[in-house]
Coordinates of C-alpha atoms and ligand atoms in Angstrom, one line a residue:
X1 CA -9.7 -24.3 5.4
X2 CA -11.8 -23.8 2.1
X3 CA -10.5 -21.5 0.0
X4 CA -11.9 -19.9 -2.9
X5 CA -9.2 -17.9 -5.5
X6 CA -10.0 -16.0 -8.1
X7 CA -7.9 -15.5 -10.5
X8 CA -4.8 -17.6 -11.7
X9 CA -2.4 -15.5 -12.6
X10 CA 0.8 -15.1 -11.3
X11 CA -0.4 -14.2 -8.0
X12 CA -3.5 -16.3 -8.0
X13 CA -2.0 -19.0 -9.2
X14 CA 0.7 -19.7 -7.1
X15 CA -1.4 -18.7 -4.1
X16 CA -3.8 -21.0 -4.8
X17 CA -1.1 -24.1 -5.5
X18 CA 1.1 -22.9 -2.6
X19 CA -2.5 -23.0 -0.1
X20 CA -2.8 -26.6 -2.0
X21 CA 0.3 -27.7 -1.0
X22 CA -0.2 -27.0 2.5
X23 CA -3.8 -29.2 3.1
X24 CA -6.2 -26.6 2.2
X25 CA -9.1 -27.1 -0.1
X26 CA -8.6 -24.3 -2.6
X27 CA -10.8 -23.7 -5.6
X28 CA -9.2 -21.9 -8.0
X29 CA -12.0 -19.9 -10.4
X30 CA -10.2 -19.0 -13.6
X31 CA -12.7 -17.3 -16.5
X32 CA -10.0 -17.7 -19.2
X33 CA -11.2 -21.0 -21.1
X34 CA -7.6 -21.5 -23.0
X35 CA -5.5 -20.7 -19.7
X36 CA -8.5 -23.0 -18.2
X37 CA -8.0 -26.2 -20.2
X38 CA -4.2 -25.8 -19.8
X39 CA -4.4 -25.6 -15.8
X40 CA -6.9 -28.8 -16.1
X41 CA -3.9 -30.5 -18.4
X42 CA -1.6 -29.5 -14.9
X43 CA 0.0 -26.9 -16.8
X44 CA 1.2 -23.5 -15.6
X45 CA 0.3 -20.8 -18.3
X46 CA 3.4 -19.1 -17.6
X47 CA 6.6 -19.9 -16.7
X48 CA 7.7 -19.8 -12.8
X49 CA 10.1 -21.9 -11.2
X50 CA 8.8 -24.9 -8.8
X51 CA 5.1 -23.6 -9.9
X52 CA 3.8 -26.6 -12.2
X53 CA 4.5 -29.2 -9.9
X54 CA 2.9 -28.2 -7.0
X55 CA -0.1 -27.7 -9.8
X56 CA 0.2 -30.8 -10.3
X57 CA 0.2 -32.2 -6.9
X58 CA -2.8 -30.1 -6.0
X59 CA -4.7 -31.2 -9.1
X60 CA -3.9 -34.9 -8.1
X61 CA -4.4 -34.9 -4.5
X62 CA -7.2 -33.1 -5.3
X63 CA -6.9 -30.1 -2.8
X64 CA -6.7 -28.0 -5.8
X65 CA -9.8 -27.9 -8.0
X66 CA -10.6 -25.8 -11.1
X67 CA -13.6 -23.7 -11.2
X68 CA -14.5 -21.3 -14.8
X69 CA -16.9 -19.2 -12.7
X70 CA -18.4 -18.7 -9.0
X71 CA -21.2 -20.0 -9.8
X72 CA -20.2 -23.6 -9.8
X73 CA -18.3 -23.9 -6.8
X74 CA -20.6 -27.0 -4.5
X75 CA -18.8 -26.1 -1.4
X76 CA -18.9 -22.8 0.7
X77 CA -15.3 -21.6 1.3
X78 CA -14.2 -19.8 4.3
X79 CA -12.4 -17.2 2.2
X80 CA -12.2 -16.0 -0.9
X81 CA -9.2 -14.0 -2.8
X82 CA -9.9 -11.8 -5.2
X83 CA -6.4 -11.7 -7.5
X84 CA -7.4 -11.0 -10.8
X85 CA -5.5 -7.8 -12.7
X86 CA -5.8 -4.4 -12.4
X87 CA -4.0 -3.1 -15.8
X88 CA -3.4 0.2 -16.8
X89 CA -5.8 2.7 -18.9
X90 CA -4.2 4.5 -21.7
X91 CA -4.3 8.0 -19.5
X92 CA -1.9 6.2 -16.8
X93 CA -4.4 5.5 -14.6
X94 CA -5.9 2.0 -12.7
X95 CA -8.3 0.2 -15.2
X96 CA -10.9 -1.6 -12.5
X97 CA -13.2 -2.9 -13.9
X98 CA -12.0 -6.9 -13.7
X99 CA -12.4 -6.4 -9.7
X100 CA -15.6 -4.4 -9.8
X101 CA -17.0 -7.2 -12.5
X102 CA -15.6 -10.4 -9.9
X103 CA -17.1 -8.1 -6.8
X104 CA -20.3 -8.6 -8.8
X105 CA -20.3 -12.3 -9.5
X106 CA -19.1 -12.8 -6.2
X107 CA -22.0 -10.7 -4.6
X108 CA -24.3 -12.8 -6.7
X109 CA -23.0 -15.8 -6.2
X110 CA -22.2 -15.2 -1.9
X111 CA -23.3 -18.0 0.3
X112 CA -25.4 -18.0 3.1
X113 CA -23.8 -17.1 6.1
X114 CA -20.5 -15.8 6.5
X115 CA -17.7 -15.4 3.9
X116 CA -14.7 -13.5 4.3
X117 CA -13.4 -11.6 1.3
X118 CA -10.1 -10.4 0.6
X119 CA -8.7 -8.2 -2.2
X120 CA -5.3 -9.6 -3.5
X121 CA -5.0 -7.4 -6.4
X122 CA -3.1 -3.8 -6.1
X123 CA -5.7 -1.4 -6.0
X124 CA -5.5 2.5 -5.0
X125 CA -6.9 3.5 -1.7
X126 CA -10.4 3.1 -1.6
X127 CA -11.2 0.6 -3.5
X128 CA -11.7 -2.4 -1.3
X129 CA -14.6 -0.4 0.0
X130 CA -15.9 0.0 -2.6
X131 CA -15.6 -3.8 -3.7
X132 CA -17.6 -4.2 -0.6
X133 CA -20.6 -1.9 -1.6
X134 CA -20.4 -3.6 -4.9
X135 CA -21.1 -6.8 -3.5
X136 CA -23.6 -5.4 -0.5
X137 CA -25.6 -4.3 -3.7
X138 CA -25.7 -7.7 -5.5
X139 CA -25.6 -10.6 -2.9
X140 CA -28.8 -11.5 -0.9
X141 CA -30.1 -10.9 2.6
X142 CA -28.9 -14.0 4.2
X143 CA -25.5 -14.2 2.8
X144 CA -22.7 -11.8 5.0
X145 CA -19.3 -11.3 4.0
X146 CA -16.6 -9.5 6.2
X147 CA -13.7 -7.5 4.3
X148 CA -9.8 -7.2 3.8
X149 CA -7.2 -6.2 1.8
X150 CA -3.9 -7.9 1.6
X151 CA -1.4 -6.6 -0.6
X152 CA 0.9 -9.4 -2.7
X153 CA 4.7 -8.9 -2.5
X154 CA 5.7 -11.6 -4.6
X155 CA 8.6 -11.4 -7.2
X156 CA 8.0 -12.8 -10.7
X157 CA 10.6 -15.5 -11.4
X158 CA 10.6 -16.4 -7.9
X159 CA 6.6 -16.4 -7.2
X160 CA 6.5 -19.4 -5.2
X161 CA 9.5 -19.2 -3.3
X162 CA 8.4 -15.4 -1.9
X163 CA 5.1 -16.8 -1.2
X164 CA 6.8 -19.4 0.8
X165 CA 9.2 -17.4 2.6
X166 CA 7.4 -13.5 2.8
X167 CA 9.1 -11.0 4.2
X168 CA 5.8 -9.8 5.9
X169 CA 2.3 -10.4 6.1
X170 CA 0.1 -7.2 6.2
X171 CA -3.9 -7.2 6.7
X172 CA -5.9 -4.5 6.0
X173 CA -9.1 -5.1 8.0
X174 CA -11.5 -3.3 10.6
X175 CA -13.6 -6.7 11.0
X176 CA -12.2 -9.4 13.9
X177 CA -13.4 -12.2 12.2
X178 CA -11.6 -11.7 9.2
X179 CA -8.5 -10.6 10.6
X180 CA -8.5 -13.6 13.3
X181 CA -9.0 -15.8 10.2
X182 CA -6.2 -14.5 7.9
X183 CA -3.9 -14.4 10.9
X184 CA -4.5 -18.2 11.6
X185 CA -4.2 -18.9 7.8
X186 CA -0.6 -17.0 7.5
X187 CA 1.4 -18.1 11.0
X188 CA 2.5 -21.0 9.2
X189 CA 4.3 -18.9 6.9
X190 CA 6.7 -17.5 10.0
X191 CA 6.7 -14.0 8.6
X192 CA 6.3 -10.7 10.7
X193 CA 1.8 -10.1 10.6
X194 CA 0.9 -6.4 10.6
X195 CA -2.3 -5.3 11.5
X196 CA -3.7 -2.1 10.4
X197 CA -6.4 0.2 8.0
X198 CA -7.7 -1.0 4.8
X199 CA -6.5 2.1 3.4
X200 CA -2.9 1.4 5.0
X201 CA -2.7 -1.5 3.5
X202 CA -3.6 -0.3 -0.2
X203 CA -1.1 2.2 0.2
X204 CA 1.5 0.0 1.8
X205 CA 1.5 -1.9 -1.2
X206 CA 2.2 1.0 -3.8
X207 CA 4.5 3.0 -1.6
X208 CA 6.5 -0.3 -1.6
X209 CA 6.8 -0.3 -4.8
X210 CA 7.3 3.3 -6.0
X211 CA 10.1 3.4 -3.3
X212 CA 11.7 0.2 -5.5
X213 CA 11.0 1.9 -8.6
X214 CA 12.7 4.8 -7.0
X215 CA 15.9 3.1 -6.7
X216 CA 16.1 2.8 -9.9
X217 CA 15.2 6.2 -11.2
X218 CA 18.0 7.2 -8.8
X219 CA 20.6 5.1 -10.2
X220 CA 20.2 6.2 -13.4
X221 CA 20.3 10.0 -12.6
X222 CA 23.1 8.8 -10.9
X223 CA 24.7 6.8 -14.4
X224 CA 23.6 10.0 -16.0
X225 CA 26.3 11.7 -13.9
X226 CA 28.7 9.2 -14.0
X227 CA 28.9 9.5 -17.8
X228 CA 29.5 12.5 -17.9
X229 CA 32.3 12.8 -15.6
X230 CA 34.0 9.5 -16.3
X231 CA 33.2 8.0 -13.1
X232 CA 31.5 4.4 -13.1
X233 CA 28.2 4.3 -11.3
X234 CA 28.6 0.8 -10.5
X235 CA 31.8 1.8 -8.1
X236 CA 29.5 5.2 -6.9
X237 CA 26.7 2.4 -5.5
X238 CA 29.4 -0.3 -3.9
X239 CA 30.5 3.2 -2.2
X240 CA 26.7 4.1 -1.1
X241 CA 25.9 0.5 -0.4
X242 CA 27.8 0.5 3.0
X243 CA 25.8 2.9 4.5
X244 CA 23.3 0.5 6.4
X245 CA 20.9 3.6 6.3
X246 CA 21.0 2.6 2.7
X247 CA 21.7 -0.6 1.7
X248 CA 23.5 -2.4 -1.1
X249 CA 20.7 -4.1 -2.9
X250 CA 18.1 -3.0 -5.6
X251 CA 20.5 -0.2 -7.5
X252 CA 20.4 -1.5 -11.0
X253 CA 20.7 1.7 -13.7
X254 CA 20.1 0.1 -17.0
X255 CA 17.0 0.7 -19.4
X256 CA 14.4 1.7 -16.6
X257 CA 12.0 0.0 -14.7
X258 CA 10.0 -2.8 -16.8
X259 CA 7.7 -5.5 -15.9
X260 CA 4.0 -5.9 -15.5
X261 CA 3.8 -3.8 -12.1
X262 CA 6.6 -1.0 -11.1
X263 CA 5.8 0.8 -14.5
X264 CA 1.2 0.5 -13.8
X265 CA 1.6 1.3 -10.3
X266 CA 3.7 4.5 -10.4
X267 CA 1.2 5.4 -12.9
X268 CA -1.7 4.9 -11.2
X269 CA -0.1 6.4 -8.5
X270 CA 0.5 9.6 -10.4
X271 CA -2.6 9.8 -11.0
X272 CA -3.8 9.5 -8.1
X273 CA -1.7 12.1 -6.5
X274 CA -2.8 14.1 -9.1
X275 CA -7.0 13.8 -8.2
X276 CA -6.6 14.2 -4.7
X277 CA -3.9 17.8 -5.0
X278 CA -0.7 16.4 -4.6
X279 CA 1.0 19.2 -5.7
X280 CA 4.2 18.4 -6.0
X281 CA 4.3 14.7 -7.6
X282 CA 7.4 12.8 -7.1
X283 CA 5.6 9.5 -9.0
X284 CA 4.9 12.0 -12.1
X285 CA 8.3 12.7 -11.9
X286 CA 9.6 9.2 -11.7
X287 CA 7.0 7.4 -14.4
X288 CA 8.4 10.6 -16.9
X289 CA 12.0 9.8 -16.2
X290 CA 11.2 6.3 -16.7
X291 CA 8.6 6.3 -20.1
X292 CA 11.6 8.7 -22.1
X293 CA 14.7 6.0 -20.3
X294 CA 15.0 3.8 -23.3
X295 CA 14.4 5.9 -25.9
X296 CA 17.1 8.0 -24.5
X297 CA 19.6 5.0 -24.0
X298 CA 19.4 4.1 -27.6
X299 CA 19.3 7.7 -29.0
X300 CA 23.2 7.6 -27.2
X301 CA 23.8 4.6 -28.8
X302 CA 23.1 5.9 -31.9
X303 CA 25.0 8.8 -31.0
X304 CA 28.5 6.7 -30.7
X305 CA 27.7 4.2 -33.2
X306 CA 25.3 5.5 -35.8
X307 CA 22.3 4.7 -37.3
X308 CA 21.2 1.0 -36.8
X309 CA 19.9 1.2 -40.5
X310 CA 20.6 -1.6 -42.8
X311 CA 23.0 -3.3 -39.5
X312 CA 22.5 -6.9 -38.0
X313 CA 21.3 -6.3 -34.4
X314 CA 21.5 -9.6 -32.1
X315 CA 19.4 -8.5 -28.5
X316 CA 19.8 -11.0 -25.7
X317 CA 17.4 -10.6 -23.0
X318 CA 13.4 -10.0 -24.0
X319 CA 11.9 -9.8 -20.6
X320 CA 12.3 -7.3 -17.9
X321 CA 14.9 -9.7 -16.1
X322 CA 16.0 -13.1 -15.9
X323 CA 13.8 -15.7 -14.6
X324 CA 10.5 -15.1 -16.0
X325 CA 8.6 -15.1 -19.5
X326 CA 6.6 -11.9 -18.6
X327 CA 6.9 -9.2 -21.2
X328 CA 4.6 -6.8 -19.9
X329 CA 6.2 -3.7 -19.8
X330 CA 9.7 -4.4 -20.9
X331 CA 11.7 -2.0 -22.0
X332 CA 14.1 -4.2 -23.6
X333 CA 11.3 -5.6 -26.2
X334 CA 10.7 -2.1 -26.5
X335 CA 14.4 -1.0 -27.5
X336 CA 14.5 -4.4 -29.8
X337 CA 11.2 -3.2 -31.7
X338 CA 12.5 0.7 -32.2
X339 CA 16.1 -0.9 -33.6
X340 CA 13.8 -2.4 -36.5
X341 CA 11.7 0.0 -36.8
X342 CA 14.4 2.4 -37.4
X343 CA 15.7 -0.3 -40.0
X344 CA 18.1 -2.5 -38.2
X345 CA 17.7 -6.8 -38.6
X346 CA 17.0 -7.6 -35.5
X347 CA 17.7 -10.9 -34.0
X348 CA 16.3 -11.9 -30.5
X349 CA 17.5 -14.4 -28.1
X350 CA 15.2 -14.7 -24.5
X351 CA 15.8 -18.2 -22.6
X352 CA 12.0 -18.1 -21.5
X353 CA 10.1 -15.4 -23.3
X354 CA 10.6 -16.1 -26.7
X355 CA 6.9 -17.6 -27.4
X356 CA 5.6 -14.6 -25.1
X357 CA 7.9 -11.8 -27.1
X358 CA 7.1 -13.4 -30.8
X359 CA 3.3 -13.1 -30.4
X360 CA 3.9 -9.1 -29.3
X361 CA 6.5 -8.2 -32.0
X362 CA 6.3 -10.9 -34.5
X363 CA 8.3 -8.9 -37.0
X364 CA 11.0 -9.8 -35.2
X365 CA 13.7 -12.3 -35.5
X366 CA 14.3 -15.6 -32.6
X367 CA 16.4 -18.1 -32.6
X368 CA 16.6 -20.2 -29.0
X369 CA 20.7 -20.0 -29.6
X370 CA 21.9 -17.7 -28.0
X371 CA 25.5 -17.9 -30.3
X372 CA 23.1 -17.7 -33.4
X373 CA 21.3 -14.5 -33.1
X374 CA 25.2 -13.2 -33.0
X375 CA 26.4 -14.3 -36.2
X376 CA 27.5 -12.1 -38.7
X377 CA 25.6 -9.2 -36.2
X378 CA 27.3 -5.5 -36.4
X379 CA 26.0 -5.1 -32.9
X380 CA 25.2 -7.3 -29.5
X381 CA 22.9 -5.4 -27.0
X382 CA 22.5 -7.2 -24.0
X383 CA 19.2 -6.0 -22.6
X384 CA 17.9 -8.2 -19.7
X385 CA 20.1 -9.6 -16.7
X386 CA 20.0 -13.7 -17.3
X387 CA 23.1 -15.0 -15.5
X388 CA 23.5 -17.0 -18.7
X389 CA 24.9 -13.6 -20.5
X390 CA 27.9 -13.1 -18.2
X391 CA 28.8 -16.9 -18.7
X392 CA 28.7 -16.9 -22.8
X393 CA 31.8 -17.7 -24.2
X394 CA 32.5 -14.2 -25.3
X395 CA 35.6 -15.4 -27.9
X396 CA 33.2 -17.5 -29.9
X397 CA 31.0 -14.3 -29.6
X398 CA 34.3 -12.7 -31.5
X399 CA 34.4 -15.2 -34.1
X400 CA 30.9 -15.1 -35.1
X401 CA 30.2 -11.6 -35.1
X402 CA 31.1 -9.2 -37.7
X403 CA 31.4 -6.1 -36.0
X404 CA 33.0 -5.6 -32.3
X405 CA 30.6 -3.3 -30.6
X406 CA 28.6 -4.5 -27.5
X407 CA 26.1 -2.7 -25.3
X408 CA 25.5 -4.4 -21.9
X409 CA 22.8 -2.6 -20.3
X410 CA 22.6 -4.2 -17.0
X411 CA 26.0 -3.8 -16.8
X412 CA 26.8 -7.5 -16.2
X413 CA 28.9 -8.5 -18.5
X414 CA 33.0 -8.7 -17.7
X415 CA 33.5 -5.5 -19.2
X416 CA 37.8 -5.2 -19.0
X417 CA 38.1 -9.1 -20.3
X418 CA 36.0 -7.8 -23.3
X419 CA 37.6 -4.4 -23.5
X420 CA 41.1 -6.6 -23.9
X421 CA 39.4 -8.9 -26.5
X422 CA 38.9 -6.0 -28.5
X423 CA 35.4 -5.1 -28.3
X424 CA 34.0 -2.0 -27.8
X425 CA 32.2 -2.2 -24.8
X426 CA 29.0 0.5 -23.7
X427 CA 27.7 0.1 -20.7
X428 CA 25.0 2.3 -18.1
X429 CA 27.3 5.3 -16.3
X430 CA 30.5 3.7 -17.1
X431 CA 32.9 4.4 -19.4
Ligands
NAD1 P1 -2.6 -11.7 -14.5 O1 -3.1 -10.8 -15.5 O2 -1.4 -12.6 -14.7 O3 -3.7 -12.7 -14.0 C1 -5.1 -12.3 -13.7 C2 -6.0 -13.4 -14.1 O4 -7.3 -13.2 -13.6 C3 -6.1 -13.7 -15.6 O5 -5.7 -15.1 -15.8 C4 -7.5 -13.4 -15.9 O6 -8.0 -14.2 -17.0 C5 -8.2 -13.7 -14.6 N1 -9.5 -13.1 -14.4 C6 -9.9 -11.8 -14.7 N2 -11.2 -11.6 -14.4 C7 -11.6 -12.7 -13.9 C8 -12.9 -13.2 -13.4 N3 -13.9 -12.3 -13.3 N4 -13.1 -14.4 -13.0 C9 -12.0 -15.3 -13.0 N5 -10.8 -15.0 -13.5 C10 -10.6 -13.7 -13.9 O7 -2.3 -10.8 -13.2 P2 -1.2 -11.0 -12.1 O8 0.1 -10.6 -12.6 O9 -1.4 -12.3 -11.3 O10 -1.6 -9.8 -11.1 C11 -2.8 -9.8 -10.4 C12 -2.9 -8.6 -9.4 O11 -1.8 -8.8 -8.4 C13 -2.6 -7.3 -10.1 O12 -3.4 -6.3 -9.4 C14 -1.1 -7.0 -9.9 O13 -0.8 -5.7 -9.8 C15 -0.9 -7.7 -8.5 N6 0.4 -8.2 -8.3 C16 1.1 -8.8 -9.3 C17 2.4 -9.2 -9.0 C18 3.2 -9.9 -10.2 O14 4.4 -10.0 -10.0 N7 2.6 -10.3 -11.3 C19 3.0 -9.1 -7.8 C20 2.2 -8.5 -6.8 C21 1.0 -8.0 -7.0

């Protein structure tokens, strides 16, 4: 098929390569001139495993072509995907206006005939609807479009790989033709298809998401608890896990939900909740447990430590977890930035998001050595999951630090081997 993506961003992006990779003609329409001439070079403008080389292959086999607007695609494709981002406004709630301005250009820009257009991006209830009015009102007489919505699942850090393997393929559509078109364009992918409402569909896509968000919220209640009473949340979950109603994965209490999605979507659908009467808003709840989470963390640290002022502070782990240079929405960047603004010399280690972290919160310190940040440091706070942090060689850690005091917030480091090495280990609901 001919595909048209617009967008290349993690979810554009890898869409678009992925659809390369399996014979279709994409044409990937990216308006971002510097992320533009980088994708042209075969370069992925972020990092995600196996992503850059099936850029490459596309770019070279020419099934994937570059595009910085609509307007100059020659062919017609069958479908386009609308992926480009839907950020959050400072009150919480969904900022639009990047798919209302692509609805535009694409209504403008709509060939003759029929063209089926699908909304990629998360967007409340509603809003593909309105996409389609948007582009009604621009395109011409003789140029038709049928609609859909379906939502992306994809994890950052392991973009591609989801998009290979989902766990389900949901389509939002009232139109045949468009739904007998995506269905033919996703059996390859040998996931479950489900049918059903636009609307559905939007709101599968958020109540997925504020149910994982959930989790988390939960297990920190629950570490809250476990504090308190000298119990360790991490044995309360292995007990919980067991019950198949519940399941054993996706309980991590640490910092809070980070990233460039769990933290906008619960937001936006607060706010939602909040313009159509929800009166009683479990998502307000969840995105105020989560905003106050790390400030509340490091206040505790504080609390059995002291004042960071004047102390050497090594931080491993930037992003919201391991895999990824994304540091949208991390609340470990966040914690690093407070501990120096409150006076502390803070030295950063992130495998992957150092570049991304540096340009946020250049007052920083980075070194890529992971052993290095830790020299001479009062404190280590390890603040992101990267398997790398439960491997370090935690007696050269010893020798190079000054002080003994560590704070593992994902709770992944061997906490009894360090206890008996004489540090003074802090972890989430643990003691
Ligand atoms: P992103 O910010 O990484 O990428 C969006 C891209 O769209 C940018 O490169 C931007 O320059 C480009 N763009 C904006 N307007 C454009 C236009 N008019 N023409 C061409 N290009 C344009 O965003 P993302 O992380 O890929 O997320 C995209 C959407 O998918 C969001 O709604 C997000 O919530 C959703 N989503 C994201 C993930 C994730 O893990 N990142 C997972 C599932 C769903």
């Amino acid at each position: 098929m001919k595909i048209a993506v617009v967008g290349a961003g993690y979810v554009g992006l890898t869409w678009a390569a992925v659809l390369a990779s399996l014979d279709h003609k994409v044409f990937l329409v990216e308006n971002n001139q510097e992320k533009l001439a980088k994708l042209k070079r075969g370069q992925a403008p972020f990092f995600e495993p196996g992503l850059e080389p099936l850029l490459k292959k596309g770019i070279k086999s020419k099934r994937l072509c570059l595009f910085s607007s609509l307007k100059n695609l020659r062919e017609k494709p069958a479908l386009v995907f609308i992926c480009v981002g839907t950020p959050s406004q400072k009150d919480g709630s969904i900022d639009l206006s990047y798919v209302f301005q692509t609805a535009r250009e694409l209504g403008k820009n709509l060939w003759l005939g029929q063209t089926a257009v699908v909304l990629k991006s998360t967007v409340l209830p509603g809003t593909t609807k309105k996409v389609g009015k948007i582009i009604s009102q621009n395109k011409s007489k003789k140029a038709n479009f049928s609609l859909a919505f379906c939502p992306e699942f994809l994890r950052e850090g392991k973009a591609v790989e989801d998009t290979l393997h989902p766990s389900r393929i949901i389509i939002g559509s009232e139109d045949k033709k468009a739904v007998s078109l995506l269905k033919k364009l996703h059996v390859p992918f040998g996931a479950p298809i489900l049918t059903m409402k636009i609307e559905s569909a939007e709101l599968t896509k958020y109540a997925a998401n504020a149910y994982l968000a959930l989790r988390i919220v939960f297990a920190n209640q629950i570490a809250d608890l476990t504090e308190k009473v000298g119990a360790d949340v991490e044995e309360v979950i292995a007990g919980i896990g067991l019950d198949p109603r519940i399941g054993a994965g996706y309980w991590y209490p640490g910092l809070g939900y980070g990233g460039s999605c769990f933290p906008k979507d619960v937001a936006a659908l607060a706010s939602f909740g909040a313009k159509e009467g929800l009166k009683k808003s479990l998502f307000s709840f969840m995105h105020d447990c989560n905003q106050s989470r790390p400030e509340e963390k490091l206040a505790e640290i504080e609390e059995k430590w002291g004042s960071p002022a004047g102390k050497k502070v090594a931080v491993w782990g930037l992003a919201c977890k391991q895999g990824t240079d994304d540091v949208r929405g991390s609340a470990a960047l966040l914690v690093a930035d407070k501990l120096s603004k409150k006076g502390a010399m803070v030295f950063a280690f992130d495998a992957l998001a150092e570049e991304n972290a540096q340009r946020e919160y250049p007052h920083l310190y980075y070194s890529p050595d992971l052993y290095l940040v830790a020299k001479n440091a009062d404190w280590l706070l390890v603040l992101s999951d990267d398997s790398l942090f439960a491997k370090a060689n935690f007696k050269k850690v010893k020798e190079l630090m000054k002080g003994r005091k560590i704070f593992d917030a994902r709770n992944i480091l061997p906490k009894e081997e360090l206890k008996k090495m004489g540090f003074e280990y802090l972890g989430v609901g643990r003691s």
